[in-house]
Amino acid sequence: MNAARILAGGILGVMLAAPVVAVADESRVITLASPSTEGGMPLMDALRERKSTREFSGEAISPRRLSDLLWAAFGINRPEKGGRTAPSAMNRQEIDIYVATADGLFLYDARGHRLIQEGTRDIRALTGQQPFVADVPVNLVYVADYGQMGDAGSEEKAFYSAADAGAISQNVYLFCASEGLATVVRASIDSPALAKAMGLRNEQRIVLAQSVGVPKEKAGTAKPAAQRLPSPENIWSTPARIAAPPTVEDTEDAVTIPQKKSEKPSSNPLGKPKLTIEQPVVY
């Protein structure tokens, strides 16, 4: 990618008011703006708004938002110790975040809070097996570097890196809830094909991918009024699993069990909801 094409590029083109420095094998460095680490939606509001969305408008994410997004995901929040915004097993910090956009593939360097260009090819379509991933402005790919995980066994490396990537993805979810962005984390990936396109080393493993963009709803559409959670006395009597399949509009985070054919009503002389504990389902 030459300098003129980068300047004319989409989501990352605006960033190039910052210096672009040539580094090893002709990749380029894009210095991100300092992240905004104050303000945002209160935590409990963000948790209430957190959800998976698979419909995106295609509108680009601003450079400022991308900078804040990457810092929230796995940035440095304690510079004196190199501490990050998400935990990692034994502080290995083995997860690398790759950013796939229309302008190519970039690696997020948290220590320098910058993007390092790894390729000029648009590989967004390879980051998942769902059609929408090809058009989402940003697809984050979480890659574990097993070389940073010491002498742990292969099963331990897979387990810990999956847990660490999960923590990062939740940071992204909460950031998107706070900023009004749409996101969904994904595991349906042709990992060998994507790893080849990304030029990953043998010790690197793709763990998850996460799409981020502007929701499909038109800008300026008023949000529905926030609904309060049920009162505690109603929450404790709610079954952990729902009895009927979710609707098409509510497919996320739902775990279903077969509906029981008949159930005798149980008497409860106290006149209050009776707490029942279901037998665990064996998968």
mmCIF file of C-alpha atoms in Angstrom:
data_model
loop_
_atom_site.group_PDB
_atom_site.id
_atom_site.type_symbol
_atom_site.label_atom_id
_atom_site.label_comp_id
_atom_site.label_asym_id
_atom_site.label_seq_id
_atom_site.Cartn_x
_atom_site.Cartn_y
_atom_site.Cartn_z
ATOM 1 C CA MET A 1 0.000 0.000 0.000
ATOM 2 C CA ASN A 2 1.586 3.296 -1.045
ATOM 3 C CA ALA A 3 1.216 6.505 0.930
ATOM 4 C CA ALA A 4 -1.338 7.978 -1.482
ATOM 5 C CA ARG A 5 -3.613 4.958 -1.172
ATOM 6 C CA ILE A 6 -3.403 5.026 2.611
ATOM 7 C CA LEU A 7 -4.289 8.723 2.641
ATOM 8 C CA ALA A 8 -7.311 7.989 0.485
ATOM 9 C CA GLY A 9 -8.247 4.913 2.519
ATOM 10 C CA GLY A 10 -11.352 4.446 4.579
ATOM 11 C CA ILE A 11 -11.362 3.914 8.307
ATOM 12 C CA LEU A 12 -7.649 4.401 8.841
ATOM 13 C CA GLY A 13 -6.995 7.129 6.289
ATOM 14 C CA VAL A 14 -7.903 9.946 8.651
ATOM 15 C CA MET A 15 -5.311 8.758 11.138
ATOM 16 C CA LEU A 16 -2.488 9.518 8.833
ATOM 17 C CA ALA A 17 -2.250 13.077 10.022
ATOM 18 C CA ALA A 18 -0.033 11.243 12.511
ATOM 19 C CA PRO A 19 3.433 10.227 11.285
ATOM 20 C CA VAL A 20 3.702 7.031 9.263
ATOM 21 C CA VAL A 21 7.044 5.370 9.815
ATOM 22 C CA ALA A 22 8.419 2.565 7.661
ATOM 23 C CA VAL A 23 9.506 -0.445 9.690
ATOM 24 C CA ALA A 24 10.696 -3.971 8.951
ATOM 25 C CA ASP A 25 9.477 -5.564 5.685
ATOM 26 C CA GLU A 26 7.816 -2.357 4.515
ATOM 27 C CA SER A 27 4.971 -2.434 7.010
ATOM 28 C CA ARG A 28 3.864 0.894 8.411
ATOM 29 C CA VAL A 29 3.159 2.267 11.845
ATOM 30 C CA ILE A 30 0.093 4.372 12.570
ATOM 31 C CA THR A 31 0.270 6.206 15.885
ATOM 32 C CA LEU A 32 -3.124 6.249 17.540
ATOM 33 C CA ALA A 33 -4.456 9.249 19.409
ATOM 34 C CA SER A 34 -4.109 9.073 23.184
ATOM 35 C CA PRO A 35 -7.109 7.121 24.501
ATOM 36 C CA SER A 36 -9.877 8.879 26.389
ATOM 37 C CA THR A 37 -9.819 7.098 29.736
ATOM 38 C CA GLU A 38 -12.481 9.135 31.522
ATOM 39 C CA GLY A 39 -16.241 9.405 31.216
ATOM 40 C CA GLY A 40 -18.387 6.978 29.310
ATOM 41 C CA MET A 41 -21.529 5.161 30.405
ATOM 42 C CA PRO A 42 -21.759 4.030 34.048
ATOM 43 C CA LEU A 43 -20.796 0.368 34.432
ATOM 44 C CA MET A 44 -24.231 -0.897 35.459
ATOM 45 C CA ASP A 45 -25.823 0.896 32.488
ATOM 46 C CA ALA A 46 -23.239 -0.629 30.137
ATOM 47 C CA LEU A 47 -23.930 -4.091 31.521
ATOM 48 C CA ARG A 48 -27.634 -3.551 30.968
ATOM 49 C CA GLU A 49 -27.032 -2.452 27.357
ATOM 50 C CA ARG A 50 -24.489 -5.191 26.513
ATOM 51 C CA LYS A 51 -25.645 -7.405 23.652
ATOM 52 C CA SER A 52 -24.573 -9.168 20.460
ATOM 53 C CA THR A 53 -25.553 -7.553 17.155
ATOM 54 C CA ARG A 54 -25.134 -9.046 13.704
ATOM 55 C CA GLU A 55 -26.521 -6.160 11.644
ATOM 56 C CA PHE A 56 -24.219 -3.244 10.854
ATOM 57 C CA SER A 57 -24.720 -0.048 8.879
ATOM 58 C CA GLY A 58 -21.353 -0.204 7.100
ATOM 59 C CA GLU A 59 -20.477 3.277 8.365
ATOM 60 C CA ALA A 60 -16.797 3.686 9.280
ATOM 61 C CA ILE A 61 -15.623 3.938 12.869
ATOM 62 C CA SER A 62 -13.856 7.190 13.636
ATOM 63 C CA PRO A 63 -10.120 7.107 14.461
ATOM 64 C CA ARG A 64 -10.874 8.383 17.961
ATOM 65 C CA ARG A 65 -13.310 5.568 18.624
ATOM 66 C CA LEU A 66 -10.916 2.976 17.235
ATOM 67 C CA SER A 67 -8.155 4.264 19.511
ATOM 68 C CA ASP A 68 -10.419 4.102 22.572
ATOM 69 C CA LEU A 69 -11.775 0.690 21.523
ATOM 70 C CA LEU A 70 -8.347 -0.916 21.305
ATOM 71 C CA TRP A 71 -7.225 0.590 24.600
ATOM 72 C CA ALA A 72 -10.397 -0.642 26.307
ATOM 73 C CA ALA A 73 -9.898 -4.099 24.806
ATOM 74 C CA PHE A 74 -6.334 -4.762 25.969
ATOM 75 C CA GLY A 75 -4.488 -1.505 26.401
ATOM 76 C CA ILE A 76 -1.970 -0.440 29.040
ATOM 77 C CA ASN A 77 -3.762 1.012 32.072
ATOM 78 C CA ARG A 78 -0.799 0.931 34.491
ATOM 79 C CA PRO A 79 2.235 2.146 32.542
ATOM 80 C CA GLU A 80 4.625 1.761 35.462
ATOM 81 C CA LYS A 81 3.954 -2.004 35.538
ATOM 82 C CA GLY A 82 2.769 -2.653 31.997
ATOM 83 C CA GLY A 83 -0.601 -3.733 33.385
ATOM 84 C CA ARG A 84 -3.437 -4.223 30.931
ATOM 85 C CA THR A 85 -7.183 -3.558 30.912
ATOM 86 C CA ALA A 86 -7.910 -7.306 30.785
ATOM 87 C CA PRO A 87 -6.361 -10.105 32.854
ATOM 88 C CA SER A 88 -4.182 -12.910 31.520
ATOM 89 C CA ALA A 89 -3.059 -16.156 33.097
ATOM 90 C CA MET A 90 0.231 -15.666 34.971
ATOM 91 C CA ASN A 91 0.364 -12.231 33.306
ATOM 92 C CA ARG A 92 1.683 -13.828 30.105
ATOM 93 C CA GLN A 93 -0.195 -11.267 27.977
ATOM 94 C CA GLU A 94 -0.115 -13.798 25.171
ATOM 95 C CA ILE A 95 -3.108 -12.451 23.226
ATOM 96 C CA ASP A 96 -2.371 -10.227 20.236
ATOM 97 C CA ILE A 97 -5.177 -8.190 18.670
ATOM 98 C CA TYR A 98 -5.149 -7.988 14.887
ATOM 99 C CA VAL A 99 -7.403 -5.427 13.196
ATOM 100 C CA ALA A 100 -8.811 -6.405 9.795
ATOM 101 C CA THR A 101 -10.213 -3.476 7.779
ATOM 102 C CA ALA A 102 -10.807 -2.558 4.149
ATOM 103 C CA ASP A 103 -7.298 -1.037 4.152
ATOM 104 C CA GLY A 104 -5.579 -4.254 5.202
ATOM 105 C CA LEU A 105 -4.438 -6.069 8.322
ATOM 106 C CA PHE A 106 -2.927 -4.304 11.334
ATOM 107 C CA LEU A 107 -1.438 -5.482 14.629
ATOM 108 C CA TYR A 108 -2.271 -3.486 17.752
ATOM 109 C CA ASP A 109 0.900 -2.626 19.678
ATOM 110 C CA ALA A 110 -0.418 -1.801 23.161
ATOM 111 C CA ARG A 111 2.908 -0.582 24.524
ATOM 112 C CA GLY A 112 3.202 2.069 21.838
ATOM 113 C CA HIS A 113 -0.588 2.417 21.426
ATOM 114 C CA ARG A 114 -0.178 2.169 17.687
ATOM 115 C CA LEU A 115 -1.105 -0.003 14.721
ATOM 116 C CA ILE A 116 1.529 -1.885 12.756
ATOM 117 C CA GLN A 117 0.525 -2.752 9.227
ATOM 118 C CA GLU A 118 0.910 -6.466 8.529
ATOM 119 C CA GLY A 119 -0.634 -6.581 5.060
ATOM 120 C CA THR A 120 -2.546 -4.569 2.489
ATOM 121 C CA ARG A 121 -5.086 -7.223 1.491
ATOM 122 C CA ASP A 122 -8.684 -6.931 2.688
ATOM 123 C CA ILE A 123 -9.186 -10.253 4.506
ATOM 124 C CA ARG A 124 -12.345 -9.362 6.412
ATOM 125 C CA ALA A 125 -14.342 -12.084 4.654
ATOM 126 C CA LEU A 126 -11.915 -14.688 6.008
ATOM 127 C CA THR A 127 -12.403 -13.647 9.633
ATOM 128 C CA GLY A 128 -15.638 -15.607 9.911
ATOM 129 C CA GLN A 129 -18.129 -17.796 8.105
ATOM 130 C CA GLN A 130 -21.073 -15.410 8.318
ATOM 131 C CA PRO A 131 -21.739 -13.096 5.337
ATOM 132 C CA PHE A 132 -21.804 -9.846 7.318
ATOM 133 C CA VAL A 133 -18.132 -10.074 8.369
ATOM 134 C CA ALA A 134 -16.966 -9.071 4.870
ATOM 135 C CA ASP A 135 -18.530 -5.620 5.172
ATOM 136 C CA VAL A 136 -18.109 -4.758 8.856
ATOM 137 C CA PRO A 137 -15.599 -1.873 9.123
ATOM 138 C CA VAL A 138 -13.541 -3.562 11.849
ATOM 139 C CA ASN A 139 -12.991 -7.238 12.595
ATOM 140 C CA LEU A 140 -10.759 -7.909 15.577
ATOM 141 C CA VAL A 141 -8.915 -11.230 15.549
ATOM 142 C CA TYR A 142 -7.595 -12.530 18.884
ATOM 143 C CA VAL A 143 -4.441 -14.564 18.374
ATOM 144 C CA ALA A 144 -2.624 -16.451 21.136
ATOM 145 C CA ASP A 145 1.157 -16.618 20.981
ATOM 146 C CA TYR A 146 1.916 -19.981 22.554
ATOM 147 C CA GLY A 147 5.596 -19.042 22.560
ATOM 148 C CA GLN A 148 4.852 -16.587 25.371
ATOM 149 C CA MET A 149 3.176 -19.197 27.589
ATOM 150 C CA GLY A 150 6.273 -20.923 28.911
ATOM 151 C CA ASP A 151 6.315 -24.675 29.425
ATOM 152 C CA ALA A 152 2.556 -25.075 29.907
ATOM 153 C CA GLY A 153 1.020 -28.088 28.197
ATOM 154 C CA SER A 154 -0.973 -27.722 24.988
ATOM 155 C CA GLU A 155 -4.301 -28.159 26.787
ATOM 156 C CA GLU A 156 -3.379 -25.529 29.362
ATOM 157 C CA LYS A 157 -2.308 -23.111 26.653
ATOM 158 C CA ALA A 158 -5.592 -23.579 24.807
ATOM 159 C CA PHE A 159 -7.628 -23.174 27.995
ATOM 160 C CA TYR A 160 -5.838 -20.112 29.343
ATOM 161 C CA SER A 161 -5.690 -18.311 26.014
ATOM 162 C CA ALA A 162 -9.417 -18.892 25.474
ATOM 163 C CA ALA A 163 -10.191 -17.485 28.926
ATOM 164 C CA ASP A 164 -7.939 -14.477 28.308
ATOM 165 C CA ALA A 165 -9.484 -13.753 24.904
ATOM 166 C CA GLY A 166 -12.922 -13.988 26.509
ATOM 167 C CA ALA A 167 -11.996 -11.288 29.006
ATOM 168 C CA ILE A 168 -10.827 -9.018 26.179
ATOM 169 C CA SER A 169 -13.998 -9.609 24.184
ATOM 170 C CA GLN A 170 -16.128 -8.604 27.176
ATOM 171 C CA ASN A 171 -14.168 -5.360 27.457
ATOM 172 C CA VAL A 172 -15.072 -4.712 23.826
ATOM 173 C CA TYR A 173 -18.721 -5.502 24.513
ATOM 174 C CA LEU A 174 -18.870 -3.017 27.390
ATOM 175 C CA PHE A 175 -17.072 -0.334 25.397
ATOM 176 C CA CYS A 176 -19.486 -0.789 22.500
ATOM 177 C CA ALA A 177 -22.463 -0.621 24.872
ATOM 178 C CA SER A 178 -21.111 2.642 26.258
ATOM 179 C CA GLU A 179 -20.413 4.129 22.806
ATOM 180 C CA GLY A 180 -23.547 2.946 21.026
ATOM 181 C CA LEU A 181 -21.600 0.614 18.729
ATOM 182 C CA ALA A 182 -22.615 -2.855 17.543
ATOM 183 C CA THR A 183 -20.488 -5.926 18.161
ATOM 184 C CA VAL A 184 -20.545 -9.710 18.216
ATOM 185 C CA VAL A 185 -17.812 -12.163 19.197
ATOM 186 C CA ARG A 186 -17.414 -15.162 16.906
ATOM 187 C CA ALA A 187 -15.769 -18.578 16.889
ATOM 188 C CA SER A 188 -17.029 -19.827 13.513
ATOM 189 C CA ILE A 189 -13.774 -19.345 11.596
ATOM 190 C CA ASP A 190 -11.816 -21.302 9.012
ATOM 191 C CA SER A 191 -8.708 -20.921 11.153
ATOM 192 C CA PRO A 192 -6.170 -22.525 8.776
ATOM 193 C CA ALA A 193 -7.252 -20.302 5.875
ATOM 194 C CA LEU A 194 -7.268 -17.174 8.023
ATOM 195 C CA ALA A 195 -3.913 -17.991 9.643
ATOM 196 C CA LYS A 196 -2.370 -18.420 6.195
ATOM 197 C CA ALA A 197 -3.787 -15.113 4.987
ATOM 198 C CA MET A 198 -2.496 -13.383 8.127
ATOM 199 C CA GLY A 199 0.960 -14.949 7.798
ATOM 200 C CA LEU A 200 0.913 -16.295 11.359
ATOM 201 C CA ARG A 201 3.787 -18.283 12.808
ATOM 202 C CA ASN A 202 3.459 -21.934 13.844
ATOM 203 C CA GLU A 203 3.261 -21.035 17.526
ATOM 204 C CA GLN A 204 0.369 -18.609 16.977
ATOM 205 C CA ARG A 205 -3.236 -19.782 17.307
ATOM 206 C CA ILE A 206 -6.438 -17.969 16.339
ATOM 207 C CA VAL A 207 -8.811 -18.011 19.325
ATOM 208 C CA LEU A 208 -11.766 -15.759 18.495
ATOM 209 C CA ALA A 209 -12.824 -12.922 16.221
ATOM 210 C CA GLN A 210 -15.083 -9.986 17.019
ATOM 211 C CA SER A 211 -16.888 -7.670 14.623
ATOM 212 C CA VAL A 212 -17.357 -4.012 15.563
ATOM 213 C CA GLY A 213 -19.307 -1.349 13.691
ATOM 214 C CA VAL A 214 -22.109 1.152 13.736
ATOM 215 C CA PRO A 215 -25.534 -0.461 14.289
ATOM 216 C CA LYS A 216 -27.846 -0.674 11.321
ATOM 217 C CA GLU A 217 -30.454 1.602 12.929
ATOM 218 C CA LYS A 218 -30.401 5.062 11.432
ATOM 219 C CA ALA A 219 -28.404 7.679 13.258
ATOM 220 C CA GLY A 220 -30.517 9.817 15.532
ATOM 221 C CA THR A 221 -33.058 7.083 16.237
ATOM 222 C CA ALA A 222 -34.173 7.470 19.823
ATOM 223 C CA LYS A 223 -33.284 4.646 22.172
ATOM 224 C CA PRO A 224 -36.174 2.903 23.922
ATOM 225 C CA ALA A 225 -36.563 3.783 27.556
ATOM 226 C CA ALA A 226 -34.321 1.708 29.788
ATOM 227 C CA GLN A 227 -36.166 -1.069 31.565
ATOM 228 C CA ARG A 228 -35.471 -1.747 35.194
ATOM 229 C CA LEU A 229 -34.525 -5.229 36.276
ATOM 230 C CA PRO A 230 -37.093 -7.284 38.191
ATOM 231 C CA SER A 231 -37.123 -6.838 41.921
ATOM 232 C CA PRO A 232 -34.913 -9.272 43.916
ATOM 233 C CA GLU A 233 -37.886 -11.286 45.178
ATOM 234 C CA ASN A 234 -38.792 -12.061 41.576
ATOM 235 C CA ILE A 235 -35.237 -12.763 40.438
ATOM 236 C CA TRP A 236 -34.538 -15.530 42.958
ATOM 237 C CA SER A 237 -37.532 -17.557 41.836
ATOM 238 C CA THR A 238 -36.753 -17.285 38.122
ATOM 239 C CA PRO A 239 -35.545 -20.608 36.630
ATOM 240 C CA ALA A 240 -31.957 -20.609 35.408
ATOM 241 C CA ARG A 241 -33.034 -22.003 32.043
ATOM 242 C CA ILE A 242 -35.924 -20.918 29.878
ATOM 243 C CA ALA A 243 -38.649 -23.403 29.042
ATOM 244 C CA ALA A 244 -39.287 -22.338 25.438
ATOM 245 C CA PRO A 245 -36.925 -21.576 22.536
ATOM 246 C CA PRO A 246 -36.008 -17.907 22.118
ATOM 247 C CA THR A 247 -37.534 -15.782 19.389
ATOM 248 C CA VAL A 248 -35.586 -14.842 16.279
ATOM 249 C CA GLU A 249 -35.025 -11.365 17.704
ATOM 250 C CA ASP A 250 -33.605 -12.724 20.956
ATOM 251 C CA THR A 251 -31.164 -15.479 20.040
ATOM 252 C CA GLU A 252 -28.229 -14.401 22.148
ATOM 253 C CA ASP A 253 -27.129 -15.999 25.408
ATOM 254 C CA ALA A 254 -30.183 -18.274 25.478
ATOM 255 C CA VAL A 255 -29.920 -21.852 26.738
ATOM 256 C CA THR A 256 -33.016 -23.966 26.229
ATOM 257 C CA ILE A 257 -34.279 -27.238 27.632
ATOM 258 C CA PRO A 258 -37.137 -29.404 26.378
ATOM 259 C CA GLN A 259 -40.556 -28.376 27.648
ATOM 260 C CA LYS A 260 -42.020 -30.757 30.182
ATOM 261 C CA LYS A 261 -45.224 -32.486 29.089
ATOM 262 C CA SER A 262 -47.079 -31.992 32.335
ATOM 263 C CA GLU A 263 -46.306 -30.703 35.734
ATOM 264 C CA LYS A 264 -48.393 -31.095 38.862
ATOM 265 C CA PRO A 265 -49.020 -27.820 40.649
ATOM 266 C CA SER A 266 -47.193 -27.766 43.950
ATOM 267 C CA SER A 267 -48.808 -26.337 47.019
ATOM 268 C CA ASN A 268 -46.957 -23.656 48.870
ATOM 269 C CA PRO A 269 -48.669 -22.649 52.109
ATOM 270 C CA LEU A 270 -46.431 -19.589 52.471
ATOM 271 C CA GLY A 271 -48.061 -17.995 49.456
ATOM 272 C CA LYS A 272 -44.689 -17.008 47.956
ATOM 273 C CA PRO A 273 -42.825 -18.243 44.882
ATOM 274 C CA LYS A 274 -41.169 -21.548 45.590
ATOM 275 C CA LEU A 275 -37.471 -21.896 44.756
ATOM 276 C CA THR A 276 -36.824 -24.996 42.673
ATOM 277 C CA ILE A 277 -33.433 -26.302 41.601
ATOM 278 C CA GLU A 278 -33.427 -28.189 38.334
ATOM 279 C CA GLN A 279 -31.294 -31.210 37.686
ATOM 280 C CA PRO A 280 -28.235 -30.290 35.595
ATOM 281 C CA VAL A 281 -28.375 -31.187 31.930
ATOM 282 C CA VAL A 282 -25.635 -33.574 30.796
ATOM 283 C CA TYR A 283 -24.108 -32.529 27.477
#
